[in-house]
Amino acid sequence: DAKTTQPPSMDCAEGRAANLPCNHSTISGNEYVYWYRQIHSQGPQYIIHGLKNNETNEMASLIITEDRKSSTLILPHATLRDTAVYYCIVRGNNDMRFGAGTRLTVKP
Amino acid sequence: ETGVTQTPRHLVMGMTNKKSLKCEQHLGHNAMYWYKQSAKKPLELMFVYNFKEQTENNSVPSRFSPECPNSSHLFLHLHTLQPEDSALYLCASSQEPSGSSYNEQFFGPGTRLTVL
């Protein structure tokens, strides 16, 4: 079973920041938080991951709370092409357990 | 393009057929995975291979038989499937170092399987 909880859907206006929350209250000390997204009919695409520090790359920023029980993925300037299902995953070994994810719809 | 290719992209088969799905990764990775994505359900991990050795089988029925002849190729052999096995089958690969840090998985485009 997935160890994360995400809202089923969110909307965001084009050009605005999209903030996608994730709860992972049972995360243990050696487990990482990963984010992937899946655009319709394609394979999932890696976005970012972190352990306890905030992370940023060319796609997004990941904010992890100090107690590590929740995190937020931030897409700073959402575009229509960011419409997808976003998965938050807690990973501590060589496999990944996907939950239902959040369906983000970016609207013009 | 992620460097992971899957063939065929679409497959329709009867319940008595035998078919195989193929995955190839061009990334030099040492781990490969099969996932199943049914309609309106989360992705389910089926099999994990590290250095060609199967390290995980998540209670997958025996009508699904994986094969990993080398670190670049992964097959999923299918026989006597059921209509409920219709799904998108995704392959992924990653480079897994030793220790507690894990690398991202790169996914292929998937094979859309329909069992009649």
PDB file of C-alpha atoms in Angstrom:
ATOM      1  CA  ASP A   1       0.000   0.000   0.000  1.00  0.00           C
ATOM      2  CA  ALA A   2       1.059   3.565  -0.677  1.00  0.00           C
ATOM      3  CA  LYS A   3       2.322   5.399   2.397  1.00  0.00           C
ATOM      4  CA  THR A   4       1.172   8.818   1.222  1.00  0.00           C
ATOM      5  CA  THR A   5      -2.055  10.815   1.099  1.00  0.00           C
ATOM      6  CA  GLN A   6      -2.748  13.398  -1.596  1.00  0.00           C
ATOM      7  CA  PRO A   7      -5.846  15.357  -2.615  1.00  0.00           C
ATOM      8  CA  PRO A   8      -7.481  13.704  -5.630  1.00  0.00           C
ATOM      9  CA  SER A   9      -7.575  16.832  -7.759  1.00  0.00           C
ATOM     10  CA  MET A  10      -6.481  20.482  -7.937  1.00  0.00           C
ATOM     11  CA  ASP A  11      -6.803  23.344 -10.381  1.00  0.00           C
ATOM     12  CA  CYS A  12      -4.252  26.037 -11.079  1.00  0.00           C
ATOM     13  CA  ALA A  13      -4.278  29.101 -13.295  1.00  0.00           C
ATOM     14  CA  GLU A  14      -1.703  29.226 -16.054  1.00  0.00           C
ATOM     15  CA  GLY A  15       1.367  31.222 -15.018  1.00  0.00           C
ATOM     16  CA  ARG A  16       0.642  30.871 -11.314  1.00  0.00           C
ATOM     17  CA  ALA A  17       2.455  28.643  -8.847  1.00  0.00           C
ATOM     18  CA  ALA A  18       0.973  25.195  -8.290  1.00  0.00           C
ATOM     19  CA  ASN A  19       1.428  23.878  -4.754  1.00  0.00           C
ATOM     20  CA  LEU A  20       0.713  20.164  -4.408  1.00  0.00           C
ATOM     21  CA  PRO A  21       0.575  18.807  -0.845  1.00  0.00           C
ATOM     22  CA  CYS A  22       1.396  15.320   0.356  1.00  0.00           C
ATOM     23  CA  ASN A  23       1.078  13.711   3.777  1.00  0.00           C
ATOM     24  CA  HIS A  24       3.447  10.919   4.762  1.00  0.00           C
ATOM     25  CA  SER A  25       3.072  10.763   8.534  1.00  0.00           C
ATOM     26  CA  THR A  26       4.531   7.245   8.851  1.00  0.00           C
ATOM     27  CA  ILE A  27       7.747   7.989   6.970  1.00  0.00           C
ATOM     28  CA  SER A  28      10.832   6.521   8.598  1.00  0.00           C
ATOM     29  CA  GLY A  29      14.287   7.998   8.886  1.00  0.00           C
ATOM     30  CA  ASN A  30      15.879   6.373   5.860  1.00  0.00           C
ATOM     31  CA  GLU A  31      12.982   6.896   3.458  1.00  0.00           C
ATOM     32  CA  TYR A  32      13.040   9.484   0.707  1.00  0.00           C
ATOM     33  CA  VAL A  33      10.152  11.487  -0.727  1.00  0.00           C
ATOM     34  CA  TYR A  34       9.892  11.243  -4.516  1.00  0.00           C
ATOM     35  CA  TRP A  35       7.595  13.055  -6.912  1.00  0.00           C
ATOM     36  CA  TYR A  36       6.620  11.817 -10.349  1.00  0.00           C
ATOM     37  CA  ARG A  37       3.990  12.934 -12.797  1.00  0.00           C
ATOM     38  CA  GLN A  38       2.102  11.114 -15.510  1.00  0.00           C
ATOM     39  CA  ILE A  39       0.721  12.897 -18.490  1.00  0.00           C
ATOM     40  CA  HIS A  40      -2.175  11.101 -20.118  1.00  0.00           C
ATOM     41  CA  SER A  41      -1.197   7.837 -21.832  1.00  0.00           C
ATOM     42  CA  GLN A  42       2.513   8.252 -21.115  1.00  0.00           C
ATOM     43  CA  GLY A  43       4.857   6.641 -18.602  1.00  0.00           C
ATOM     44  CA  PRO A  44       5.504   8.472 -15.317  1.00  0.00           C
ATOM     45  CA  GLN A  45       8.206  11.142 -15.388  1.00  0.00           C
ATOM     46  CA  TYR A  46      10.565  11.821 -12.494  1.00  0.00           C
ATOM     47  CA  ILE A  47      10.362  15.342 -11.066  1.00  0.00           C
ATOM     48  CA  ILE A  48      12.359  15.607  -7.860  1.00  0.00           C
ATOM     49  CA  HIS A  49      13.203  13.847  -4.603  1.00  0.00           C
ATOM     50  CA  GLY A  50      14.507  14.695  -1.154  1.00  0.00           C
ATOM     51  CA  LEU A  51      15.281  13.303   2.262  1.00  0.00           C
ATOM     52  CA  LYS A  52      14.910  16.179   4.722  1.00  0.00           C
ATOM     53  CA  ASN A  53      16.285  19.312   3.098  1.00  0.00           C
ATOM     54  CA  ASN A  54      14.352  21.388   0.619  1.00  0.00           C
ATOM     55  CA  GLU A  55      15.332  20.700  -2.961  1.00  0.00           C
ATOM     56  CA  THR A  56      15.061  22.645  -6.215  1.00  0.00           C
ATOM     57  CA  ASN A  57      15.739  21.733  -9.801  1.00  0.00           C
ATOM     58  CA  GLU A  58      14.766  23.069 -13.210  1.00  0.00           C
ATOM     59  CA  MET A  59      11.291  21.571 -12.962  1.00  0.00           C
ATOM     60  CA  ALA A  60      10.140  22.190  -9.410  1.00  0.00           C
ATOM     61  CA  SER A  61      10.879  22.783  -5.752  1.00  0.00           C
ATOM     62  CA  LEU A  62      10.263  20.328  -2.937  1.00  0.00           C
ATOM     63  CA  ILE A  63       9.539  21.604   0.548  1.00  0.00           C
ATOM     64  CA  ILE A  64       9.705  18.997   3.324  1.00  0.00           C
ATOM     65  CA  THR A  65       8.494  19.881   6.810  1.00  0.00           C
ATOM     66  CA  GLU A  66      10.948  19.644   9.671  1.00  0.00           C
ATOM     67  CA  ASP A  67       9.196  16.583  11.124  1.00  0.00           C
ATOM     68  CA  ARG A  68       9.150  15.070   7.590  1.00  0.00           C
ATOM     69  CA  LYS A  69       5.493  14.116   7.931  1.00  0.00           C
ATOM     70  CA  SER A  70       4.428  16.164   4.938  1.00  0.00           C
ATOM     71  CA  SER A  71       5.813  17.847   1.865  1.00  0.00           C
ATOM     72  CA  THR A  72       4.784  20.220  -0.908  1.00  0.00           C
ATOM     73  CA  LEU A  73       5.751  20.139  -4.548  1.00  0.00           C
ATOM     74  CA  ILE A  74       5.870  23.597  -6.094  1.00  0.00           C
ATOM     75  CA  LEU A  75       5.677  24.257  -9.824  1.00  0.00           C
ATOM     76  CA  PRO A  76       6.623  27.943  -9.861  1.00  0.00           C
ATOM     77  CA  HIS A  77       4.949  28.978 -13.124  1.00  0.00           C
ATOM     78  CA  ALA A  78       2.462  26.357 -14.227  1.00  0.00           C
ATOM     79  CA  THR A  79       1.802  25.918 -17.933  1.00  0.00           C
ATOM     80  CA  LEU A  80      -0.927  24.014 -19.733  1.00  0.00           C
ATOM     81  CA  ARG A  81       1.574  21.233 -20.377  1.00  0.00           C
ATOM     82  CA  ASP A  82       1.886  20.681 -16.627  1.00  0.00           C
ATOM     83  CA  THR A  83      -1.620  19.196 -16.583  1.00  0.00           C
ATOM     84  CA  ALA A  84      -1.024  15.652 -15.321  1.00  0.00           C
ATOM     85  CA  VAL A  85      -1.427  13.281 -12.382  1.00  0.00           C
ATOM     86  CA  TYR A  86       1.243  13.987  -9.756  1.00  0.00           C
ATOM     87  CA  TYR A  87       2.411  11.173  -7.505  1.00  0.00           C
ATOM     88  CA  CYS A  88       4.085  11.584  -4.136  1.00  0.00           C
ATOM     89  CA  ILE A  89       5.991   8.448  -3.147  1.00  0.00           C
ATOM     90  CA  VAL A  90       7.870   7.413  -0.033  1.00  0.00           C
ATOM     91  CA  ARG A  91      10.732   5.171  -0.979  1.00  0.00           C
ATOM     92  CA  GLY A  92      13.072   3.238   1.273  1.00  0.00           C
ATOM     93  CA  ASN A  93      14.204   0.406  -0.912  1.00  0.00           C
ATOM     94  CA  ASN A  94      14.459  -0.599  -4.519  1.00  0.00           C
ATOM     95  CA  ASP A  95      10.756  -0.416  -5.276  1.00  0.00           C
ATOM     96  CA  MET A  96       8.195   2.350  -5.332  1.00  0.00           C
ATOM     97  CA  ARG A  97       4.554   2.244  -4.227  1.00  0.00           C
ATOM     98  CA  PHE A  98       2.348   4.617  -6.185  1.00  0.00           C
ATOM     99  CA  GLY A  99      -0.875   5.966  -4.713  1.00  0.00           C
ATOM    100  CA  ALA A 100      -3.762   7.533  -6.580  1.00  0.00           C
ATOM    101  CA  GLY A 101      -1.951  10.858  -6.959  1.00  0.00           C
ATOM    102  CA  THR A 102      -3.342  14.363  -7.521  1.00  0.00           C
ATOM    103  CA  ARG A 103      -4.820  15.248 -10.869  1.00  0.00           C
ATOM    104  CA  LEU A 104      -3.599  18.804 -11.546  1.00  0.00           C
ATOM    105  CA  THR A 105      -5.462  20.762 -14.189  1.00  0.00           C
ATOM    106  CA  VAL A 106      -3.822  23.974 -15.355  1.00  0.00           C
ATOM    107  CA  LYS A 107      -6.392  26.333 -16.795  1.00  0.00           C
ATOM    108  CA  PRO A 108      -5.808  29.262 -19.172  1.00  0.00           C
TER     109      PRO A 108
ATOM    110  CA  GLU B   1      12.292  10.112 -25.044  1.00  0.00           C
ATOM    111  CA  THR B   2      13.435   8.588 -21.770  1.00  0.00           C
ATOM    112  CA  GLY B   3      15.872   5.992 -23.109  1.00  0.00           C
ATOM    113  CA  VAL B   4      13.452   3.173 -22.315  1.00  0.00           C
ATOM    114  CA  THR B   5      11.575   1.624 -25.213  1.00  0.00           C
ATOM    115  CA  GLN B   6       8.715  -0.837 -25.130  1.00  0.00           C
ATOM    116  CA  THR B   7       7.225  -2.974 -27.868  1.00  0.00           C
ATOM    117  CA  PRO B   8       4.576  -3.422 -28.940  1.00  0.00           C
ATOM    118  CA  ARG B   9       2.797  -0.226 -27.962  1.00  0.00           C
ATOM    119  CA  HIS B  10      -0.606  -1.867 -28.350  1.00  0.00           C
ATOM    120  CA  LEU B  11      -1.549  -5.539 -28.121  1.00  0.00           C
ATOM    121  CA  VAL B  12      -4.863  -7.337 -28.397  1.00  0.00           C
ATOM    122  CA  MET B  13      -4.894 -11.012 -27.493  1.00  0.00           C
ATOM    123  CA  GLY B  14      -7.314 -13.793 -26.763  1.00  0.00           C
ATOM    124  CA  MET B  15      -7.326 -15.677 -23.487  1.00  0.00           C
ATOM    125  CA  THR B  16      -5.643 -18.716 -25.039  1.00  0.00           C
ATOM    126  CA  ASN B  17      -2.849 -16.797 -26.749  1.00  0.00           C
ATOM    127  CA  LYS B  18       0.781 -16.558 -25.722  1.00  0.00           C
ATOM    128  CA  LYS B  19       2.508 -13.249 -26.249  1.00  0.00           C
ATOM    129  CA  SER B  20       5.508 -11.365 -24.927  1.00  0.00           C
ATOM    130  CA  LEU B  21       6.122  -7.746 -24.061  1.00  0.00           C
ATOM    131  CA  LYS B  22       9.611  -6.378 -24.599  1.00  0.00           C
ATOM    132  CA  CYS B  23      11.450  -3.590 -22.835  1.00  0.00           C
ATOM    133  CA  GLU B  24      14.882  -2.244 -23.680  1.00  0.00           C
ATOM    134  CA  GLN B  25      16.822   0.437 -21.852  1.00  0.00           C
ATOM    135  CA  HIS B  26      19.659   2.380 -23.455  1.00  0.00           C
ATOM    136  CA  LEU B  27      20.823   4.070 -20.257  1.00  0.00           C
ATOM    137  CA  GLY B  28      23.319   1.566 -18.880  1.00  0.00           C
ATOM    138  CA  HIS B  29      21.164   0.963 -15.808  1.00  0.00           C
ATOM    139  CA  ASN B  30      21.422  -2.092 -13.573  1.00  0.00           C
ATOM    140  CA  ALA B  31      17.822  -2.396 -12.373  1.00  0.00           C
ATOM    141  CA  MET B  32      14.613  -2.936 -14.334  1.00  0.00           C
ATOM    142  CA  TYR B  33      10.962  -3.087 -13.316  1.00  0.00           C
ATOM    143  CA  TRP B  34       7.523  -4.114 -14.570  1.00  0.00           C
ATOM    144  CA  TYR B  35       4.451  -2.169 -13.449  1.00  0.00           C
ATOM    145  CA  LYS B  36       0.777  -2.659 -14.211  1.00  0.00           C
ATOM    146  CA  GLN B  37      -1.664   0.252 -14.466  1.00  0.00           C
ATOM    147  CA  SER B  38      -5.319  -0.716 -14.647  1.00  0.00           C
ATOM    148  CA  ALA B  39      -8.049   1.781 -15.370  1.00  0.00           C
ATOM    149  CA  LYS B  40      -8.718   4.041 -12.404  1.00  0.00           C
ATOM    150  CA  LYS B  41      -6.194   2.217 -10.200  1.00  0.00           C
ATOM    151  CA  PRO B  42      -2.708   3.207  -9.055  1.00  0.00           C
ATOM    152  CA  LEU B  43       0.376   1.764 -10.656  1.00  0.00           C
ATOM    153  CA  GLU B  44       1.193  -1.639  -9.201  1.00  0.00           C
ATOM    154  CA  LEU B  45       4.745  -2.896  -9.026  1.00  0.00           C
ATOM    155  CA  MET B  46       4.955  -6.423 -10.445  1.00  0.00           C
ATOM    156  CA  PHE B  47       8.605  -7.427 -10.682  1.00  0.00           C
ATOM    157  CA  VAL B  48      12.022  -6.015  -9.857  1.00  0.00           C
ATOM    158  CA  TYR B  49      15.332  -7.129 -11.351  1.00  0.00           C
ATOM    159  CA  ASN B  50      18.742  -6.082 -10.054  1.00  0.00           C
ATOM    160  CA  PHE B  51      21.760  -7.101 -12.092  1.00  0.00           C
ATOM    161  CA  LYS B  52      19.532  -9.582 -13.962  1.00  0.00           C
ATOM    162  CA  GLU B  53      18.395 -11.256 -10.748  1.00  0.00           C
ATOM    163  CA  GLN B  54      14.759 -11.077  -9.744  1.00  0.00           C
ATOM    164  CA  THR B  55      14.598  -9.479  -6.326  1.00  0.00           C
ATOM    165  CA  GLU B  56      10.872  -8.934  -5.999  1.00  0.00           C
ATOM    166  CA  ASN B  57       7.655 -10.576  -7.144  1.00  0.00           C
ATOM    167  CA  ASN B  58       4.611  -8.875  -5.704  1.00  0.00           C
ATOM    168  CA  SER B  59       2.254 -11.856  -5.655  1.00  0.00           C
ATOM    169  CA  VAL B  60       1.828 -11.749  -9.391  1.00  0.00           C
ATOM    170  CA  PRO B  61      -0.126 -14.668 -10.922  1.00  0.00           C
ATOM    171  CA  SER B  62       1.963 -17.257 -12.714  1.00  0.00           C
ATOM    172  CA  ARG B  63       0.327 -16.415 -16.042  1.00  0.00           C
ATOM    173  CA  PHE B  64       2.794 -13.501 -16.046  1.00  0.00           C
ATOM    174  CA  SER B  65       6.365 -14.700 -16.434  1.00  0.00           C
ATOM    175  CA  PRO B  66       9.254 -12.219 -16.506  1.00  0.00           C
ATOM    176  CA  GLU B  67      12.617 -12.781 -18.118  1.00  0.00           C
ATOM    177  CA  CYS B  68      15.740 -10.642 -17.882  1.00  0.00           C
ATOM    178  CA  PRO B  69      18.450 -12.064 -20.183  1.00  0.00           C
ATOM    179  CA  ASN B  70      20.787  -9.113 -19.612  1.00  0.00           C
ATOM    180  CA  SER B  71      20.757  -5.777 -17.872  1.00  0.00           C
ATOM    181  CA  SER B  72      19.408  -3.971 -20.941  1.00  0.00           C
ATOM    182  CA  HIS B  73      16.453  -6.179 -21.791  1.00  0.00           C
ATOM    183  CA  LEU B  74      13.363  -7.237 -19.902  1.00  0.00           C
ATOM    184  CA  PHE B  75      10.510  -9.380 -21.147  1.00  0.00           C
ATOM    185  CA  LEU B  76       7.075 -10.172 -19.790  1.00  0.00           C
ATOM    186  CA  HIS B  77       5.699 -13.431 -21.152  1.00  0.00           C
ATOM    187  CA  LEU B  78       1.935 -13.714 -21.113  1.00  0.00           C
ATOM    188  CA  HIS B  79      -0.184 -16.844 -21.335  1.00  0.00           C
ATOM    189  CA  THR B  80      -3.815 -17.711 -20.638  1.00  0.00           C
ATOM    190  CA  LEU B  81      -4.611 -14.199 -19.510  1.00  0.00           C
ATOM    191  CA  GLN B  82      -7.993 -13.022 -18.290  1.00  0.00           C
ATOM    192  CA  PRO B  83      -9.953  -9.975 -19.432  1.00  0.00           C
ATOM    193  CA  GLU B  84      -9.194  -8.291 -16.101  1.00  0.00           C
ATOM    194  CA  ASP B  85      -5.516  -8.363 -17.049  1.00  0.00           C
ATOM    195  CA  SER B  86      -6.230  -5.675 -19.638  1.00  0.00           C
ATOM    196  CA  ALA B  87      -4.116  -2.706 -18.598  1.00  0.00           C
ATOM    197  CA  LEU B  88      -1.168  -0.486 -19.432  1.00  0.00           C
ATOM    198  CA  TYR B  89       2.066  -2.357 -18.711  1.00  0.00           C
ATOM    199  CA  LEU B  90       4.988  -0.085 -17.954  1.00  0.00           C
ATOM    200  CA  CYS B  91       8.666  -0.881 -17.848  1.00  0.00           C
ATOM    201  CA  ALA B  92      11.197   1.219 -15.956  1.00  0.00           C
ATOM    202  CA  SER B  93      14.911   1.194 -15.276  1.00  0.00           C
ATOM    203  CA  SER B  94      17.250   2.836 -12.805  1.00  0.00           C
ATOM    204  CA  GLN B  95      20.865   2.855 -11.706  1.00  0.00           C
ATOM    205  CA  GLU B  96      20.906   1.663  -8.147  1.00  0.00           C
ATOM    206  CA  PRO B  97      23.996   2.363  -6.085  1.00  0.00           C
ATOM    207  CA  SER B  98      24.724   0.621  -2.850  1.00  0.00           C
ATOM    208  CA  GLY B  99      23.703   2.315   0.360  1.00  0.00           C
ATOM    209  CA  SER B 100      20.532   4.120   1.293  1.00  0.00           C
ATOM    210  CA  SER B 101      20.194   6.565  -1.580  1.00  0.00           C
ATOM    211  CA  TYR B 102      18.159   5.508  -4.596  1.00  0.00           C
ATOM    212  CA  ASN B 103      18.021   6.969  -8.049  1.00  0.00           C
ATOM    213  CA  GLU B 104      15.026   7.932 -10.112  1.00  0.00           C
ATOM    214  CA  GLN B 105      13.328   5.426 -12.351  1.00  0.00           C
ATOM    215  CA  PHE B 106      12.961   6.131 -16.043  1.00  0.00           C
ATOM    216  CA  PHE B 107       9.751   4.794 -17.532  1.00  0.00           C
ATOM    217  CA  GLY B 108       8.960   3.611 -21.001  1.00  0.00           C
ATOM    218  CA  PRO B 109       5.770   4.623 -22.832  1.00  0.00           C
ATOM    219  CA  GLY B 110       4.003   1.396 -21.918  1.00  0.00           C
ATOM    220  CA  THR B 111       2.182  -1.362 -23.771  1.00  0.00           C
ATOM    221  CA  ARG B 112      -1.608  -1.054 -23.855  1.00  0.00           C
ATOM    222  CA  LEU B 113      -2.847  -4.643 -23.517  1.00  0.00           C
ATOM    223  CA  THR B 114      -6.407  -5.738 -24.229  1.00  0.00           C
ATOM    224  CA  VAL B 115      -7.442  -9.311 -23.434  1.00  0.00           C
ATOM    225  CA  LEU B 116     -10.591 -10.477 -25.186  1.00  0.00           C
TER     226      LEU B 116
END
